């Protein structure tokens, strides 16, 4: 069974793409690891973003807390790749090797002026890029970007300028251009429409969510402070952001069903990837899970998707793309009168549902000699008991008439 997929007109051996990050820096990683990347079922890669400005490092720039260990990170430094002269040669070579293994390469760029955006895009194209990904979403605090309306994430605050800049870049190159959007906005569909008007062929969503991963309560310093004790309010990645990513991909897919989407954000397992596809993504990008586990995680995710596809008798990735969207509504739909039911076979009598309903809901659970029982007349079918049950012993169902 082949899970081949499409990415802006290119055929991918799999729907898995390594999202822009430290795994895809051309200098140290990409060229060297292409064979391993392909063996582990990745279909494409997006390079670490190129930026012409100075490379300011917060040291260390990756942080997590014990709660998120091995799954989520805060990325505190710009640590972008500079498009120096030598880099052209390295990028060209990395792309050449990637192509010899059938790997599709998008080159991610970010700039501070229209001329810079256009010139980086042209260089990436000349170096052999298959796709240009416009990084309109890097939350890193970079001085030249922070003060500049045309730079990266700052640009996202002015959708009409996004369209203008995008159209200039799209006009300047022949290869497809995608835009990577920020979740740090009140309505991602405004940005999606802006880049679409600018002529992009696809959208990548999402980049990291701005946040503070934690505070060291002993030192009263943010958990992400650098060796000087400063902390940038930058991006959180990993499973903590998956619900945000899923929602924003669904928003874009519902608003603009024709635009191809690469779904990114917190994918750690095959089912995370399938969830993004069910909500309208054509393929998925993964960054943090690869940094934590290595390229081998691709093979595990791929084989999980393969089993899923076989189990459901789907013929391709596109046959289940967007299947969950019709059930995602923005307003609540009136439901028939329902109530919770406790399955005595599964209940281990821990009492958590009783406390939750008694103190936090509608006091609808009674303690009987035979066990716990829901009074359907008092039950508001809020579902709290189901949420707290450790044994999956509660379900909510339509009341018998
Ligand atoms: C350490 C690190 C570096 C990243 N660098 C970039 C980058 O240079 N360009 C970019 O567009 N996204 C960058 N990202 C964002 C990821 O590509 C991805 O959008 C985000 O982390 C969410 O996906 P994940 O949960 O799979 O990591 C970076 C993320 C991390 C954690
Ligand atoms: S669904 Fe809500 S109201 Fe009904 S039993 Fe459970 S917690 Fe109580
Ligand atoms: S929370 Fe679940 S297992 Fe515990 S008493 Fe309620 S139904 Fe039983």
Tab-separated table of C-alpha atoms and ligand atoms in Angstrom:
chain	number	residue	atom	x	y	z
A	1	UNK	CA	0.000	0.000	0.000
A	2	UNK	CA	1.449	3.353	-1.017
A	3	UNK	CA	0.664	6.495	0.892
A	4	UNK	CA	1.951	8.717	-1.856
A	5	UNK	CA	0.656	12.200	-1.600
A	6	UNK	CA	0.829	15.582	-3.313
A	7	UNK	CA	2.563	18.804	-2.335
A	8	UNK	CA	1.807	21.746	-4.586
A	9	UNK	CA	2.076	19.679	-7.747
A	10	UNK	CA	4.961	17.447	-6.617
A	11	UNK	CA	4.509	13.783	-5.841
A	12	UNK	CA	5.563	12.803	-2.309
A	13	UNK	CA	6.425	9.212	-1.362
A	14	UNK	CA	4.490	9.870	1.853
A	15	UNK	CA	2.340	12.637	3.357
A	16	UNK	CA	5.040	13.304	5.969
A	17	UNK	CA	7.142	16.444	5.680
A	18	UNK	CA	9.874	17.533	8.073
A	19	UNK	CA	8.801	21.054	9.029
A	20	UNK	CA	11.275	23.905	9.133
A	21	UNK	CA	13.540	23.629	12.151
A	22	UNK	CA	16.907	22.472	13.386
A	23	UNK	CA	16.535	19.097	11.633
A	24	UNK	CA	16.597	20.784	8.280
A	25	UNK	CA	19.512	23.186	8.495
A	26	UNK	CA	21.373	22.641	5.273
A	27	UNK	CA	24.823	23.240	6.728
A	28	UNK	CA	24.737	20.533	9.361
A	29	UNK	CA	21.818	18.283	8.566
A	30	UNK	CA	20.006	18.120	5.305
A	31	UNK	CA	22.682	16.970	2.856
A	32	UNK	CA	24.145	14.526	5.360
A	33	UNK	CA	20.887	12.856	6.318
A	34	UNK	CA	18.926	12.626	3.074
A	35	UNK	CA	19.257	8.842	2.762
A	36	UNK	CA	18.090	8.337	6.375
A	37	UNK	CA	15.249	10.807	5.886
A	38	UNK	CA	13.969	8.973	2.808
A	39	UNK	CA	14.421	5.520	4.409
A	40	UNK	CA	12.283	6.719	7.279
A	41	UNK	CA	9.414	7.541	4.971
A	42	UNK	CA	9.583	11.297	4.824
A	43	UNK	CA	8.281	12.654	1.526
A	44	UNK	CA	9.526	16.215	1.797
A	45	UNK	CA	11.413	18.724	3.898
A	46	UNK	CA	11.213	22.439	4.543
A	47	UNK	CA	14.617	23.964	5.225
A	48	UNK	CA	15.303	25.948	8.358
A	49	UNK	CA	14.300	29.525	7.525
A	50	UNK	CA	16.843	31.723	5.760
A	51	UNK	CA	17.013	35.288	6.963
A	52	UNK	CA	19.429	37.939	5.749
A	53	UNK	CA	19.659	39.778	9.093
A	54	UNK	CA	22.097	39.135	11.870
A	55	UNK	CA	21.705	35.880	13.730
A	56	UNK	CA	20.984	36.683	17.381
A	57	UNK	CA	21.162	33.723	19.710
A	58	UNK	CA	19.557	33.384	23.071
A	59	UNK	CA	21.674	30.774	24.850
A	60	UNK	CA	20.355	28.220	25.394
A	61	UNK	CA	17.518	28.803	22.969
A	62	UNK	CA	15.489	25.629	23.463
A	63	UNK	CA	13.594	25.116	26.673
A	64	UNK	CA	11.055	22.808	28.159
A	65	UNK	CA	9.727	22.027	31.642
A	66	UNK	CA	9.407	18.674	33.384
A	67	UNK	CA	5.720	18.575	32.492
A	68	UNK	CA	6.500	18.692	28.769
A	69	UNK	CA	9.849	16.891	28.816
A	70	UNK	CA	10.485	15.106	25.538
A	71	UNK	CA	7.346	16.448	23.904
A	72	UNK	CA	7.163	20.231	23.835
A	73	UNK	CA	9.597	23.104	23.701
A	74	UNK	CA	9.849	26.823	23.769
A	75	UNK	CA	12.157	28.106	21.066
A	76	UNK	CA	13.659	31.285	22.475
A	77	UNK	CA	16.122	32.341	19.824
A	78	UNK	CA	15.856	33.333	16.209
A	79	UNK	CA	18.722	30.950	15.356
A	80	UNK	CA	17.896	31.293	11.678
A	81	UNK	CA	20.179	30.347	8.823
A	82	UNK	CA	21.928	33.248	7.210
A	83	UNK	CA	21.917	33.241	3.462
A	84	UNK	CA	25.636	33.863	3.161
A	85	UNK	CA	27.511	33.277	-0.084
A	86	UNK	CA	28.791	29.889	1.064
A	87	UNK	CA	25.266	28.884	1.900
A	88	UNK	CA	24.197	28.968	-1.742
A	89	UNK	CA	26.669	26.190	-2.496
A	90	UNK	CA	25.566	24.116	0.513
A	91	UNK	CA	21.884	24.567	-0.256
A	92	UNK	CA	22.384	23.642	-3.919
A	93	UNK	CA	24.249	20.496	-2.931
A	94	UNK	CA	21.664	19.511	-0.287
A	95	UNK	CA	18.860	19.949	-2.810
A	96	UNK	CA	20.766	18.016	-5.484
A	97	UNK	CA	21.237	15.052	-3.114
A	98	UNK	CA	17.622	15.306	-1.939
A	99	UNK	CA	16.381	15.146	-5.525
A	100	UNK	CA	18.532	12.114	-6.260
A	101	UNK	CA	16.550	10.317	-3.512
A	102	UNK	CA	13.170	11.674	-4.604
A	103	UNK	CA	12.807	14.063	-1.663
A	104	UNK	CA	10.885	17.273	-2.346
A	105	UNK	CA	12.496	20.391	-0.845
A	106	UNK	CA	10.824	23.636	0.135
A	107	UNK	CA	13.153	26.470	1.075
A	108	UNK	CA	11.833	28.665	3.872
A	109	UNK	CA	12.685	32.351	3.754
A	110	UNK	CA	12.034	35.442	5.839
A	111	UNK	CA	13.065	39.028	5.157
A	112	UNK	CA	12.603	42.625	6.223
A	113	UNK	CA	11.885	44.398	2.935
A	114	UNK	CA	10.172	43.595	-0.338
A	115	UNK	CA	13.504	43.605	-2.165
A	116	UNK	CA	14.960	41.191	0.361
A	117	UNK	CA	11.946	38.852	0.139
A	118	UNK	CA	12.168	38.803	-3.657
A	119	UNK	CA	15.911	38.373	-3.757
A	120	UNK	CA	15.876	35.467	-1.264
A	121	UNK	CA	13.097	33.757	-3.221
A	122	UNK	CA	15.049	34.074	-6.461
A	123	UNK	CA	18.209	32.722	-4.871
A	124	UNK	CA	16.348	29.750	-3.422
A	125	UNK	CA	14.828	29.044	-6.838
A	126	UNK	CA	18.228	29.333	-8.518
A	127	UNK	CA	19.650	26.893	-5.972
A	128	UNK	CA	17.075	24.287	-7.013
A	129	UNK	CA	14.226	24.687	-4.498
A	130	UNK	CA	11.004	22.917	-5.501
A	131	UNK	CA	8.852	25.228	-3.394
A	132	UNK	CA	9.396	28.512	-1.551
A	133	UNK	CA	7.798	28.699	1.896
A	134	UNK	CA	7.287	32.269	3.132
A	135	UNK	CA	7.809	32.449	6.861
A	136	UNK	CA	5.157	34.978	7.866
A	137	UNK	CA	4.992	33.425	11.286
A	138	UNK	CA	8.326	33.265	13.127
A	139	UNK	CA	7.530	34.589	16.624
A	140	UNK	CA	11.199	35.068	17.535
A	141	UNK	CA	12.038	38.566	18.669
A	142	UNK	CA	14.457	39.838	16.055
A	143	UNK	CA	15.211	43.538	16.240
A	144	UNK	CA	15.005	44.240	12.525
A	145	UNK	CA	11.716	42.334	12.309
A	146	UNK	CA	10.133	43.708	15.471
A	147	UNK	CA	10.399	47.244	14.174
A	148	UNK	CA	9.647	46.497	10.554
A	149	UNK	CA	6.190	46.110	9.038
A	150	UNK	CA	7.560	44.038	6.162
A	151	UNK	CA	9.341	41.467	8.274
A	152	UNK	CA	8.162	37.903	8.902
A	153	UNK	CA	5.581	37.687	11.650
A	154	UNK	CA	5.223	41.479	11.876
A	155	UNK	CA	3.929	41.393	8.321
A	156	UNK	CA	1.022	39.230	9.460
A	157	UNK	CA	-0.379	42.170	11.400
A	158	UNK	CA	-1.201	43.958	8.145
A	159	UNK	CA	-3.023	41.572	5.796
A	160	UNK	CA	-3.183	44.055	2.882
A	161	UNK	CA	0.608	44.380	2.938
A	162	UNK	CA	0.818	40.566	3.126
A	163	UNK	CA	-1.029	40.384	-0.195
A	164	UNK	CA	1.195	43.005	-1.786
A	165	UNK	CA	4.476	41.418	-0.670
A	166	UNK	CA	3.262	37.919	-1.531
A	167	UNK	CA	2.263	38.891	-5.052
A	168	UNK	CA	5.680	40.437	-5.693
A	169	UNK	CA	7.406	37.229	-4.582
A	170	UNK	CA	5.034	34.999	-6.534
A	171	UNK	CA	5.613	37.081	-9.682
A	172	UNK	CA	9.386	36.876	-9.261
A	173	UNK	CA	9.685	33.065	-9.320
A	174	UNK	CA	8.349	30.223	-11.443
A	175	UNK	CA	8.105	27.587	-8.699
A	176	UNK	CA	5.105	27.256	-6.344
A	177	UNK	CA	5.066	29.490	-3.280
A	178	UNK	CA	3.467	28.538	0.045
A	179	UNK	CA	2.923	30.790	3.049
A	180	UNK	CA	3.392	29.613	6.621
A	181	UNK	CA	0.842	31.294	8.842
A	182	UNK	CA	0.945	32.284	12.468
A	183	UNK	CA	-1.535	31.035	15.052
A	184	UNK	CA	-0.936	34.273	16.972
A	185	UNK	CA	-3.767	36.130	15.299
A	186	UNK	CA	-7.458	36.534	16.007
A	187	UNK	CA	-8.662	35.160	12.657
A	188	UNK	CA	-6.306	33.044	10.590
A	189	UNK	CA	-8.717	33.042	7.640
A	190	UNK	CA	-8.005	36.763	7.108
A	191	UNK	CA	-4.333	35.902	6.602
A	192	UNK	CA	-5.205	32.857	4.518
A	193	UNK	CA	-7.299	35.005	2.170
A	194	UNK	CA	-4.528	37.625	2.066
A	195	UNK	CA	-1.859	35.148	0.936
A	196	UNK	CA	-4.258	33.506	-1.482
A	197	UNK	CA	-4.963	36.915	-3.056
A	198	UNK	CA	-1.202	37.321	-3.316
A	199	UNK	CA	-1.111	34.153	-5.444
A	200	UNK	CA	0.277	31.419	-3.161
A	201	UNK	CA	-0.272	27.808	-4.211
A	202	UNK	CA	-0.554	26.482	-0.666
A	203	UNK	CA	-0.660	27.242	3.038
A	204	UNK	CA	1.323	25.763	5.908
A	205	UNK	CA	-0.308	26.074	9.326
A	206	UNK	CA	0.724	26.491	12.052
A	207	UNK	CA	3.994	27.899	13.345
A	208	UNK	CA	4.644	27.954	17.094
A	209	UNK	CA	2.186	29.506	19.548
A	210	UNK	CA	3.542	32.468	21.496
A	211	UNK	CA	3.753	31.601	25.150
A	212	UNK	CA	5.811	31.214	28.284
A	213	UNK	CA	6.431	27.547	28.872
A	214	UNK	CA	6.732	27.965	32.649
A	215	UNK	CA	8.276	29.860	35.525
A	216	UNK	CA	10.950	28.528	37.862
A	217	UNK	CA	9.157	29.132	41.148
A	218	UNK	CA	12.376	29.059	43.193
A	219	UNK	CA	14.201	31.729	41.199
A	220	UNK	CA	11.109	33.587	39.924
A	221	UNK	CA	12.645	33.508	36.449
A	222	UNK	CA	10.768	32.365	33.344
A	223	UNK	CA	11.681	28.760	32.601
A	224	UNK	CA	13.018	29.929	29.281
A	225	UNK	CA	15.517	32.533	30.444
A	226	UNK	CA	18.917	32.583	28.814
A	227	UNK	CA	22.313	32.672	30.479
A	228	UNK	CA	21.830	36.399	31.117
A	229	UNK	CA	18.438	35.803	32.754
A	230	UNK	CA	16.354	37.270	29.913
A	231	UNK	CA	13.438	35.504	28.284
A	232	UNK	CA	11.766	36.077	24.949
A	233	UNK	CA	8.010	35.537	24.735
A	234	UNK	CA	8.389	33.267	21.748
A	235	UNK	CA	7.038	30.044	20.389
A	236	UNK	CA	5.755	26.869	22.020
A	237	UNK	CA	5.706	23.686	19.973
A	238	UNK	CA	4.742	20.070	20.475
A	239	UNK	CA	1.512	18.364	21.601
A	240	UNK	CA	0.513	21.326	23.789
A	241	UNK	CA	-0.319	23.235	20.593
A	242	UNK	CA	-2.064	20.467	18.647
A	243	UNK	CA	-5.612	21.560	19.536
A	244	UNK	CA	-4.798	25.068	18.287
A	245	UNK	CA	-3.286	23.716	15.069
A	246	UNK	CA	-6.236	21.411	14.403
A	247	UNK	CA	-8.725	24.211	14.876
A	248	UNK	CA	-6.852	26.643	12.632
A	249	UNK	CA	-6.383	24.068	9.869
A	250	UNK	CA	-10.124	23.365	10.048
A	251	UNK	CA	-10.832	27.118	9.883
A	252	UNK	CA	-8.732	27.483	6.731
A	253	UNK	CA	-10.116	24.315	5.113
A	254	UNK	CA	-13.698	25.409	5.756
A	255	UNK	CA	-13.138	28.954	4.521
A	256	UNK	CA	-10.982	28.078	1.505
A	257	UNK	CA	-11.624	24.453	0.519
A	258	UNK	CA	-9.558	24.693	-2.681
A	259	UNK	CA	-6.237	25.711	-1.121
A	260	UNK	CA	-3.792	22.864	-0.345
A	261	UNK	CA	-2.814	22.810	3.339
A	262	UNK	CA	0.167	21.344	5.127
A	263	UNK	CA	-1.030	20.753	8.697
A	264	UNK	CA	1.623	21.327	11.374
A	265	UNK	CA	1.595	21.524	15.159
A	266	UNK	CA	2.140	18.929	17.859
A	267	UNK	CA	2.134	15.813	15.695
A	268	UNK	CA	3.754	12.995	17.640
A	269	UNK	CA	1.867	9.898	16.496
A	270	UNK	CA	0.156	8.505	13.393
A	271	UNK	CA	-3.267	9.418	14.759
A	272	UNK	CA	-2.221	13.050	15.274
A	273	UNK	CA	-1.310	13.126	11.582
A	274	UNK	CA	-4.592	11.494	10.553
A	275	UNK	CA	-6.524	14.035	12.636
A	276	UNK	CA	-4.972	16.886	10.644
A	277	UNK	CA	-5.847	15.153	7.361
A	278	UNK	CA	-9.410	14.484	8.517
A	279	UNK	CA	-9.688	18.223	9.192
A	280	UNK	CA	-8.602	19.173	5.692
A	281	UNK	CA	-4.798	18.963	5.487
A	282	UNK	CA	-3.326	17.435	2.309
A	283	UNK	CA	-0.151	16.420	4.103
A	284	UNK	CA	1.495	17.110	7.461
A	285	UNK	CA	4.644	18.736	8.789
A	286	UNK	CA	6.474	17.658	11.922
A	287	UNK	CA	9.282	19.437	13.747
A	288	UNK	CA	9.490	18.912	17.522
A	289	UNK	CA	8.858	15.160	17.467
A	290	UNK	CA	11.732	14.752	14.977
A	291	UNK	CA	14.054	16.864	17.122
A	292	UNK	CA	13.246	14.767	20.177
A	293	UNK	CA	13.199	11.335	18.558
A	294	UNK	CA	15.226	11.552	15.365
A	295	UNK	CA	14.177	10.876	11.779
A	296	UNK	CA	13.104	7.297	12.709
A	297	UNK	CA	9.797	8.575	14.064
A	298	UNK	CA	8.704	9.066	10.436
A	299	UNK	CA	8.642	5.306	9.826
A	300	UNK	CA	6.487	4.679	12.922
A	301	UNK	CA	4.022	7.396	11.973
A	302	UNK	CA	3.925	6.149	8.370
A	303	UNK	CA	3.202	2.556	9.344
A	304	UNK	CA	0.454	3.700	11.730
A	305	UNK	CA	-1.205	5.660	8.928
A	306	UNK	CA	-0.793	2.676	6.617
A	307	UNK	CA	-2.622	0.380	9.075
A	308	UNK	CA	-5.343	2.994	9.490
A	309	UNK	CA	-5.817	3.322	5.737
A	310	UNK	CA	-6.041	-0.466	5.338
A	311	UNK	CA	-8.429	-0.834	8.267
A	312	UNK	CA	-10.765	1.758	6.793
A	313	UNK	CA	-10.289	0.463	3.238
A	314	UNK	CA	-9.318	3.915	1.973
A	315	UNK	CA	-7.633	4.028	-1.403
A	316	UNK	CA	-5.477	7.071	-0.748
A	317	UNK	CA	-4.785	9.946	1.621
A	318	UNK	CA	-7.138	12.164	-0.361
A	319	UNK	CA	-10.035	9.739	0.156
A	320	UNK	CA	-10.281	10.701	3.838
A	321	UNK	CA	-9.026	14.273	3.603
A	322	UNK	CA	-11.505	16.644	5.253
A	323	UNK	CA	-13.872	13.841	6.301
A	324	UNK	CA	-14.308	15.311	9.809
A	325	UNK	CA	-14.984	18.849	8.616
A	326	UNK	CA	-18.724	18.494	8.112
A	327	UNK	CA	-18.998	17.697	11.818
A	328	UNK	CA	-17.077	20.790	12.920
A	329	UNK	CA	-19.560	23.567	13.514
A	330	UNK	CA	-18.999	27.066	14.803
A	331	UNK	CA	-22.376	27.316	16.478
A	332	UNK	CA	-23.893	24.639	18.693
A	333	UNK	CA	-26.548	22.443	17.186
A	334	UNK	CA	-29.641	21.599	19.226
A	335	UNK	CA	-29.335	18.051	20.588
A	336	UNK	CA	-32.092	15.687	21.763
A	337	UNK	CA	-32.538	15.279	25.533
A	338	UNK	CA	-29.765	13.012	26.733
A	339	UNK	CA	-28.114	11.864	29.935
A	340	UNK	CA	-25.059	10.056	31.246
A	341	UNK	CA	-25.064	6.313	31.871
A	342	UNK	CA	-22.558	4.435	34.038
A	343	UNK	CA	-21.550	1.016	32.761
A	344	UNK	CA	-21.381	-1.198	35.908
A	345	UNK	CA	-19.106	-3.672	34.102
A	346	UNK	CA	-16.423	-1.035	33.641
A	347	UNK	CA	-16.948	1.054	36.794
A	348	UNK	CA	-14.241	0.538	39.434
A	349	UNK	CA	-16.159	2.595	42.008
A	350	UNK	CA	-13.477	5.252	42.402
A	351	UNK	CA	-16.121	7.921	43.075
A	352	UNK	CA	-14.545	10.613	40.870
A	353	UNK	CA	-17.674	11.090	38.787
A	354	UNK	CA	-19.765	11.375	41.944
A	355	UNK	CA	-17.584	14.182	43.383
A	356	UNK	CA	-17.372	15.979	40.049
A	357	UNK	CA	-21.120	15.926	39.466
A	358	UNK	CA	-21.982	16.619	43.107
A	359	UNK	CA	-19.664	19.622	43.452
A	360	UNK	CA	-19.078	20.775	39.890
A	361	UNK	CA	-22.206	19.950	37.914
A	362	UNK	CA	-25.850	19.076	38.549
A	363	UNK	CA	-25.733	16.621	41.464
A	364	UNK	CA	-27.310	13.941	39.331
A	365	UNK	CA	-25.382	10.857	40.499
A	366	UNK	CA	-26.708	8.809	43.370
A	367	UNK	CA	-24.831	6.335	45.530
A	368	UNK	CA	-26.916	3.163	45.685
A	369	UNK	CA	-26.097	-0.177	47.272
A	370	UNK	CA	-25.808	-1.604	43.772
A	371	UNK	CA	-23.351	1.144	42.753
A	372	UNK	CA	-23.479	4.629	41.255
A	373	UNK	CA	-26.489	5.567	39.163
A	374	UNK	CA	-27.328	8.685	37.157
A	375	UNK	CA	-30.749	10.277	37.648
A	376	UNK	CA	-31.664	11.197	34.048
A	377	UNK	CA	-34.156	13.811	35.251
A	378	UNK	CA	-31.439	15.823	37.018
A	379	UNK	CA	-28.638	15.080	34.555
A	380	UNK	CA	-27.901	17.951	32.157
A	381	UNK	CA	-25.703	15.713	30.001
A	382	UNK	CA	-22.750	18.051	30.503
A	383	UNK	CA	-20.291	15.155	30.222
A	384	UNK	CA	-18.111	16.071	33.217
A	385	UNK	CA	-18.466	12.581	34.705
A	386	UNK	CA	-17.257	11.085	31.418
A	387	UNK	CA	-14.289	13.469	31.371
A	388	UNK	CA	-13.106	12.541	34.872
A	389	UNK	CA	-13.732	8.785	34.696
A	390	UNK	CA	-10.393	6.946	34.612
A	391	UNK	CA	-11.924	3.776	33.219
A	392	UNK	CA	-14.064	4.920	30.331
A	393	UNK	CA	-17.120	3.681	32.213
A	394	UNK	CA	-19.435	6.583	31.378
A	395	UNK	CA	-21.195	7.382	28.151
A	396	UNK	CA	-23.776	10.008	27.250
A	397	UNK	CA	-26.763	8.842	25.264
A	398	UNK	CA	-30.147	10.049	24.050
A	399	UNK	CA	-32.871	9.458	26.658
A	400	UNK	CA	-35.409	6.747	25.951
A	401	UNK	CA	-38.833	8.341	25.429
B	1	LIG	C1	13.475	24.625	17.547
B	1	LIG	C2	12.498	25.046	16.510
B	1	LIG	C3	12.917	25.759	15.405
B	1	LIG	C4	11.993	26.176	14.445
B	1	LIG	N1	12.429	26.880	13.373
B	1	LIG	C5	11.543	27.269	12.432
B	1	LIG	C6	11.969	28.013	11.305
B	1	LIG	O1	13.142	28.326	11.140
B	1	LIG	N2	11.026	28.359	10.385
B	1	LIG	C7	9.701	28.039	10.513
B	1	LIG	O2	8.895	28.358	9.628
B	1	LIG	N3	9.272	27.326	11.567
B	1	LIG	C8	10.162	26.953	12.529
B	1	LIG	N4	9.725	26.234	13.609
B	1	LIG	C9	8.296	25.901	13.722
B	1	LIG	C10	8.012	24.460	13.262
B	1	LIG	O3	8.327	24.273	11.908
B	1	LIG	C11	6.532	24.110	13.494
B	1	LIG	O4	5.729	24.959	12.726
B	1	LIG	C12	6.109	24.238	14.953
B	1	LIG	O5	7.155	23.890	15.826
B	1	LIG	C13	4.911	23.354	15.270
B	1	LIG	O6	5.141	22.030	14.909
B	1	LIG	P1	5.707	20.887	15.918
B	1	LIG	O7	4.815	20.883	17.107
B	1	LIG	O8	5.706	19.637	15.110
B	1	LIG	O9	7.092	21.328	16.291
B	1	LIG	C14	10.633	25.845	14.592
B	1	LIG	C15	10.213	25.121	15.712
B	1	LIG	C16	11.120	24.732	16.682
B	1	LIG	C17	10.634	23.972	17.875
B	2	LIG	S1	-23.400	14.391	32.591
B	2	LIG	FE1	-23.031	16.101	34.019
B	2	LIG	S2	-24.958	16.307	35.101
B	2	LIG	FE2	-25.033	14.318	34.107
B	2	LIG	S3	-24.284	12.900	35.625
B	2	LIG	FE3	-22.530	13.515	34.433
B	2	LIG	S4	-21.622	15.242	35.519
B	2	LIG	FE4	-23.707	14.932	36.320
B	3	LIG	S1	-15.436	7.787	37.630
B	3	LIG	FE1	-15.813	5.999	36.377
B	3	LIG	S2	-14.878	4.315	37.483
B	3	LIG	FE2	-15.036	6.026	38.906
B	3	LIG	S3	-16.971	5.666	39.938
B	3	LIG	FE3	-17.407	6.984	38.217
B	3	LIG	S4	-17.992	5.599	36.581
B	3	LIG	FE4	-17.003	4.394	38.136
